[in-house]
Amino acid sequence: QVQFVESGGGLVQPGGSLRLSCVASGTISSLSTMGWYRQAPGKQRELVASIQWRTGSTYSAGSVKGRFAISRDNAKNKVYLQMNSLKPEDTAVYYCNRDGGYYSWGQGTQVTVSS
């Protein structure tokens, strides 16, 4: 069972940037698609961005395209989410996981965008 620890969240003003990090407790399979997900209060968890572990091919949801970028460090079993031009609607708890929730969800990291 792989566990994830997310970090890097915080309070930021609209237009600001944050870089989230996720570290896995074990080796991530090359077959995995790792994703960053978010859940705002009263809303369902949604996929924000994903990256295929072996090829590095990425996907971004329409709401964050051009603002967020996902990347990985295979050797360190880490996934990153660079978030730029943040908006209040990006406020949520952000999680990482494999393939839509293959493993148990971690604690997540809170991102609050507010002036």
JSON list of C-alpha atoms in Angstrom, two decimals:
[
{"chain": "A", "resi": 1, "resn": "GLN", "atom": "CA", "xyz": [0.00, 0.00, 0.00]},
{"chain": "A", "resi": 2, "resn": "VAL", "atom": "CA", "xyz": [1.49, 3.31, -1.11]},
{"chain": "A", "resi": 3, "resn": "GLN", "atom": "CA", "xyz": [0.75, 6.39, 0.97]},
{"chain": "A", "resi": 4, "resn": "PHE", "atom": "CA", "xyz": [0.92, 9.99, -0.18]},
{"chain": "A", "resi": 5, "resn": "VAL", "atom": "CA", "xyz": [1.91, 13.12, 1.71]},
{"chain": "A", "resi": 6, "resn": "GLU", "atom": "CA", "xyz": [0.95, 16.42, 0.14]},
{"chain": "A", "resi": 7, "resn": "SER", "atom": "CA", "xyz": [2.48, 19.77, 1.06]},
{"chain": "A", "resi": 8, "resn": "GLY", "atom": "CA", "xyz": [2.97, 23.31, -0.16]},
{"chain": "A", "resi": 9, "resn": "GLY", "atom": "CA", "xyz": [-0.50, 24.75, 0.28]},
{"chain": "A", "resi": 10, "resn": "GLY", "atom": "CA", "xyz": [-1.29, 28.01, 1.98]},
{"chain": "A", "resi": 11, "resn": "LEU", "atom": "CA", "xyz": [-3.05, 31.35, 1.76]},
{"chain": "A", "resi": 12, "resn": "VAL", "atom": "CA", "xyz": [-2.31, 33.36, -1.37]},
{"chain": "A", "resi": 13, "resn": "GLN", "atom": "CA", "xyz": [-3.80, 36.44, -3.00]},
{"chain": "A", "resi": 14, "resn": "PRO", "atom": "CA", "xyz": [-5.55, 36.22, -6.35]},
{"chain": "A", "resi": 15, "resn": "GLY", "atom": "CA", "xyz": [-2.98, 36.18, -9.12]},
{"chain": "A", "resi": 16, "resn": "GLY", "atom": "CA", "xyz": [-0.39, 34.56, -6.90]},
{"chain": "A", "resi": 17, "resn": "SER", "atom": "CA", "xyz": [1.45, 31.26, -7.24]},
{"chain": "A", "resi": 18, "resn": "LEU", "atom": "CA", "xyz": [2.02, 28.12, -5.22]},
{"chain": "A", "resi": 19, "resn": "ARG", "atom": "CA", "xyz": [3.91, 24.91, -5.83]},
{"chain": "A", "resi": 20, "resn": "LEU", "atom": "CA", "xyz": [2.46, 21.75, -4.35]},
{"chain": "A", "resi": 21, "resn": "SER", "atom": "CA", "xyz": [4.49, 18.62, -3.70]},
{"chain": "A", "resi": 22, "resn": "CYS", "atom": "CA", "xyz": [3.42, 15.04, -3.20]},
{"chain": "A", "resi": 23, "resn": "VAL", "atom": "CA", "xyz": [5.72, 12.28, -2.07]},
{"chain": "A", "resi": 24, "resn": "ALA", "atom": "CA", "xyz": [4.84, 8.60, -2.24]},
{"chain": "A", "resi": 25, "resn": "SER", "atom": "CA", "xyz": [5.94, 6.18, 0.45]},
{"chain": "A", "resi": 26, "resn": "GLY", "atom": "CA", "xyz": [6.78, 3.52, -2.11]},
{"chain": "A", "resi": 27, "resn": "THR", "atom": "CA", "xyz": [7.69, 3.05, -5.74]},
{"chain": "A", "resi": 28, "resn": "ILE", "atom": "CA", "xyz": [5.14, 4.30, -8.22]},
{"chain": "A", "resi": 29, "resn": "SER", "atom": "CA", "xyz": [4.47, 1.83, -10.99]},
{"chain": "A", "resi": 30, "resn": "SER", "atom": "CA", "xyz": [5.41, 2.90, -14.50]},
{"chain": "A", "resi": 31, "resn": "LEU", "atom": "CA", "xyz": [1.87, 1.95, -15.49]},
{"chain": "A", "resi": 32, "resn": "SER", "atom": "CA", "xyz": [0.45, 4.61, -13.18]},
{"chain": "A", "resi": 33, "resn": "THR", "atom": "CA", "xyz": [-1.15, 7.87, -14.08]},
{"chain": "A", "resi": 34, "resn": "MET", "atom": "CA", "xyz": [-0.60, 10.16, -11.14]},
{"chain": "A", "resi": 35, "resn": "GLY", "atom": "CA", "xyz": [-3.00, 12.98, -10.61]},
{"chain": "A", "resi": 36, "resn": "TRP", "atom": "CA", "xyz": [-3.66, 16.04, -8.55]},
{"chain": "A", "resi": 37, "resn": "TYR", "atom": "CA", "xyz": [-7.24, 16.30, -7.37]},
{"chain": "A", "resi": 38, "resn": "ARG", "atom": "CA", "xyz": [-9.07, 18.96, -5.41]},
{"chain": "A", "resi": 39, "resn": "GLN", "atom": "CA", "xyz": [-12.17, 19.15, -3.31]},
{"chain": "A", "resi": 40, "resn": "ALA", "atom": "CA", "xyz": [-13.85, 22.40, -2.41]},
{"chain": "A", "resi": 41, "resn": "PRO", "atom": "CA", "xyz": [-16.40, 22.62, 0.43]},
{"chain": "A", "resi": 42, "resn": "GLY", "atom": "CA", "xyz": [-19.71, 21.10, -0.61]},
{"chain": "A", "resi": 43, "resn": "LYS", "atom": "CA", "xyz": [-18.34, 19.86, -3.92]},
{"chain": "A", "resi": 44, "resn": "GLN", "atom": "CA", "xyz": [-17.14, 16.54, -5.26]},
{"chain": "A", "resi": 45, "resn": "ARG", "atom": "CA", "xyz": [-13.47, 15.79, -5.64]},
{"chain": "A", "resi": 46, "resn": "GLU", "atom": "CA", "xyz": [-12.30, 16.58, -9.15]},
{"chain": "A", "resi": 47, "resn": "LEU", "atom": "CA", "xyz": [-9.24, 15.86, -11.26]},
{"chain": "A", "resi": 48, "resn": "VAL", "atom": "CA", "xyz": [-7.08, 18.92, -11.84]},
{"chain": "A", "resi": 49, "resn": "ALA", "atom": "CA", "xyz": [-4.11, 17.50, -13.72]},
{"chain": "A", "resi": 50, "resn": "SER", "atom": "CA", "xyz": [-2.46, 14.16, -14.36]},
{"chain": "A", "resi": 51, "resn": "ILE", "atom": "CA", "xyz": [0.80, 12.74, -15.64]},
{"chain": "A", "resi": 52, "resn": "GLN", "atom": "CA", "xyz": [1.64, 9.31, -16.99]},
{"chain": "A", "resi": 53, "resn": "TRP", "atom": "CA", "xyz": [4.50, 8.05, -14.88]},
{"chain": "A", "resi": 54, "resn": "ARG", "atom": "CA", "xyz": [6.55, 6.43, -17.64]},
{"chain": "A", "resi": 55, "resn": "THR", "atom": "CA", "xyz": [6.00, 8.74, -20.59]},
{"chain": "A", "resi": 56, "resn": "GLY", "atom": "CA", "xyz": [5.43, 12.05, -18.84]},
{"chain": "A", "resi": 57, "resn": "SER", "atom": "CA", "xyz": [2.36, 12.75, -20.93]},
{"chain": "A", "resi": 58, "resn": "THR", "atom": "CA", "xyz": [0.16, 15.28, -19.15]},
{"chain": "A", "resi": 59, "resn": "TYR", "atom": "CA", "xyz": [-3.46, 16.32, -18.95]},
{"chain": "A", "resi": 60, "resn": "SER", "atom": "CA", "xyz": [-4.95, 19.48, -17.44]},
{"chain": "A", "resi": 61, "resn": "ALA", "atom": "CA", "xyz": [-8.60, 20.20, -16.74]},
{"chain": "A", "resi": 62, "resn": "GLY", "atom": "CA", "xyz": [-10.07, 23.05, -18.74]},
{"chain": "A", "resi": 63, "resn": "SER", "atom": "CA", "xyz": [-10.49, 25.22, -15.67]},
{"chain": "A", "resi": 64, "resn": "VAL", "atom": "CA", "xyz": [-6.74, 25.24, -14.99]},
{"chain": "A", "resi": 65, "resn": "LYS", "atom": "CA", "xyz": [-5.27, 24.85, -18.45]},
{"chain": "A", "resi": 66, "resn": "GLY", "atom": "CA", "xyz": [-2.54, 27.38, -19.06]},
{"chain": "A", "resi": 67, "resn": "ARG", "atom": "CA", "xyz": [-2.27, 28.20, -15.35]},
{"chain": "A", "resi": 68, "resn": "PHE", "atom": "CA", "xyz": [-1.31, 24.91, -13.67]},
{"chain": "A", "resi": 69, "resn": "ALA", "atom": "CA", "xyz": [1.46, 22.51, -14.65]},
{"chain": "A", "resi": 70, "resn": "ILE", "atom": "CA", "xyz": [2.06, 19.02, -13.34]},
{"chain": "A", "resi": 71, "resn": "SER", "atom": "CA", "xyz": [5.50, 17.44, -13.25]},
{"chain": "A", "resi": 72, "resn": "ARG", "atom": "CA", "xyz": [7.23, 14.47, -11.67]},
{"chain": "A", "resi": 73, "resn": "ASP", "atom": "CA", "xyz": [10.52, 13.22, -10.33]},
{"chain": "A", "resi": 74, "resn": "ASN", "atom": "CA", "xyz": [10.54, 9.49, -10.93]},
{"chain": "A", "resi": 75, "resn": "ALA", "atom": "CA", "xyz": [13.67, 8.86, -8.88]},
{"chain": "A", "resi": 76, "resn": "LYS", "atom": "CA", "xyz": [12.19, 10.55, -5.81]},
{"chain": "A", "resi": 77, "resn": "ASN", "atom": "CA", "xyz": [8.63, 9.29, -6.30]},
{"chain": "A", "resi": 78, "resn": "LYS", "atom": "CA", "xyz": [7.40, 12.87, -6.22]},
{"chain": "A", "resi": 79, "resn": "VAL", "atom": "CA", "xyz": [4.73, 14.74, -8.12]},
{"chain": "A", "resi": 80, "resn": "TYR", "atom": "CA", "xyz": [4.47, 18.51, -8.29]},
{"chain": "A", "resi": 81, "resn": "LEU", "atom": "CA", "xyz": [1.78, 21.00, -9.22]},
{"chain": "A", "resi": 82, "resn": "GLN", "atom": "CA", "xyz": [2.87, 24.48, -10.15]},
{"chain": "A", "resi": 83, "resn": "MET", "atom": "CA", "xyz": [-0.10, 26.80, -9.81]},
{"chain": "A", "resi": 84, "resn": "ASN", "atom": "CA", "xyz": [0.04, 30.28, -11.29]},
{"chain": "A", "resi": 85, "resn": "SER", "atom": "CA", "xyz": [-2.54, 33.03, -11.71]},
{"chain": "A", "resi": 86, "resn": "LEU", "atom": "CA", "xyz": [-4.55, 31.60, -8.86]},
{"chain": "A", "resi": 87, "resn": "LYS", "atom": "CA", "xyz": [-8.22, 32.49, -8.56]},
{"chain": "A", "resi": 88, "resn": "PRO", "atom": "CA", "xyz": [-10.59, 32.36, -5.59]},
{"chain": "A", "resi": 89, "resn": "GLU", "atom": "CA", "xyz": [-12.35, 29.42, -7.24]},
{"chain": "A", "resi": 90, "resn": "ASP", "atom": "CA", "xyz": [-9.12, 27.42, -6.93]},
{"chain": "A", "resi": 91, "resn": "THR", "atom": "CA", "xyz": [-9.65, 27.33, -3.17]},
{"chain": "A", "resi": 92, "resn": "ALA", "atom": "CA", "xyz": [-9.83, 23.68, -2.12]},
{"chain": "A", "resi": 93, "resn": "VAL", "atom": "CA", "xyz": [-7.99, 20.85, -0.45]},
{"chain": "A", "resi": 94, "resn": "TYR", "atom": "CA", "xyz": [-5.58, 19.35, -2.97]},
{"chain": "A", "resi": 95, "resn": "TYR", "atom": "CA", "xyz": [-4.70, 15.65, -3.03]},
{"chain": "A", "resi": 96, "resn": "CYS", "atom": "CA", "xyz": [-2.53, 13.41, -5.14]},
{"chain": "A", "resi": 97, "resn": "ASN", "atom": "CA", "xyz": [-3.27, 9.81, -6.00]},
{"chain": "A", "resi": 98, "resn": "ARG", "atom": "CA", "xyz": [-2.92, 7.22, -8.69]},
{"chain": "A", "resi": 99, "resn": "ASP", "atom": "CA", "xyz": [-5.53, 6.50, -11.33]},
{"chain": "A", "resi": 100, "resn": "GLY", "atom": "CA", "xyz": [-8.50, 8.25, -9.77]},
{"chain": "A", "resi": 101, "resn": "GLY", "atom": "CA", "xyz": [-7.96, 6.92, -6.26]},
{"chain": "A", "resi": 102, "resn": "TYR", "atom": "CA", "xyz": [-6.16, 3.61, -6.53]},
{"chain": "A", "resi": 103, "resn": "TYR", "atom": "CA", "xyz": [-4.68, 4.04, -3.05]},
{"chain": "A", "resi": 104, "resn": "SER", "atom": "CA", "xyz": [-6.10, 5.58, 0.10]},
{"chain": "A", "resi": 105, "resn": "TRP", "atom": "CA", "xyz": [-6.34, 9.34, 0.06]},
{"chain": "A", "resi": 106, "resn": "GLY", "atom": "CA", "xyz": [-3.86, 11.34, 2.09]},
{"chain": "A", "resi": 107, "resn": "GLN", "atom": "CA", "xyz": [-4.57, 14.37, 4.26]},
{"chain": "A", "resi": 108, "resn": "GLY", "atom": "CA", "xyz": [-4.24, 16.76, 1.38]},
{"chain": "A", "resi": 109, "resn": "THR", "atom": "CA", "xyz": [-2.98, 20.32, 1.50]},
{"chain": "A", "resi": 110, "resn": "GLN", "atom": "CA", "xyz": [-5.25, 23.34, 1.84]},
{"chain": "A", "resi": 111, "resn": "VAL", "atom": "CA", "xyz": [-5.04, 26.06, -0.79]},
{"chain": "A", "resi": 112, "resn": "THR", "atom": "CA", "xyz": [-6.90, 29.28, -0.05]},
{"chain": "A", "resi": 113, "resn": "VAL", "atom": "CA", "xyz": [-6.99, 32.08, -2.60]},
{"chain": "A", "resi": 114, "resn": "SER", "atom": "CA", "xyz": [-8.30, 35.25, -1.07]},
{"chain": "A", "resi": 115, "resn": "SER", "atom": "CA", "xyz": [-7.52, 38.92, -0.80]}
]
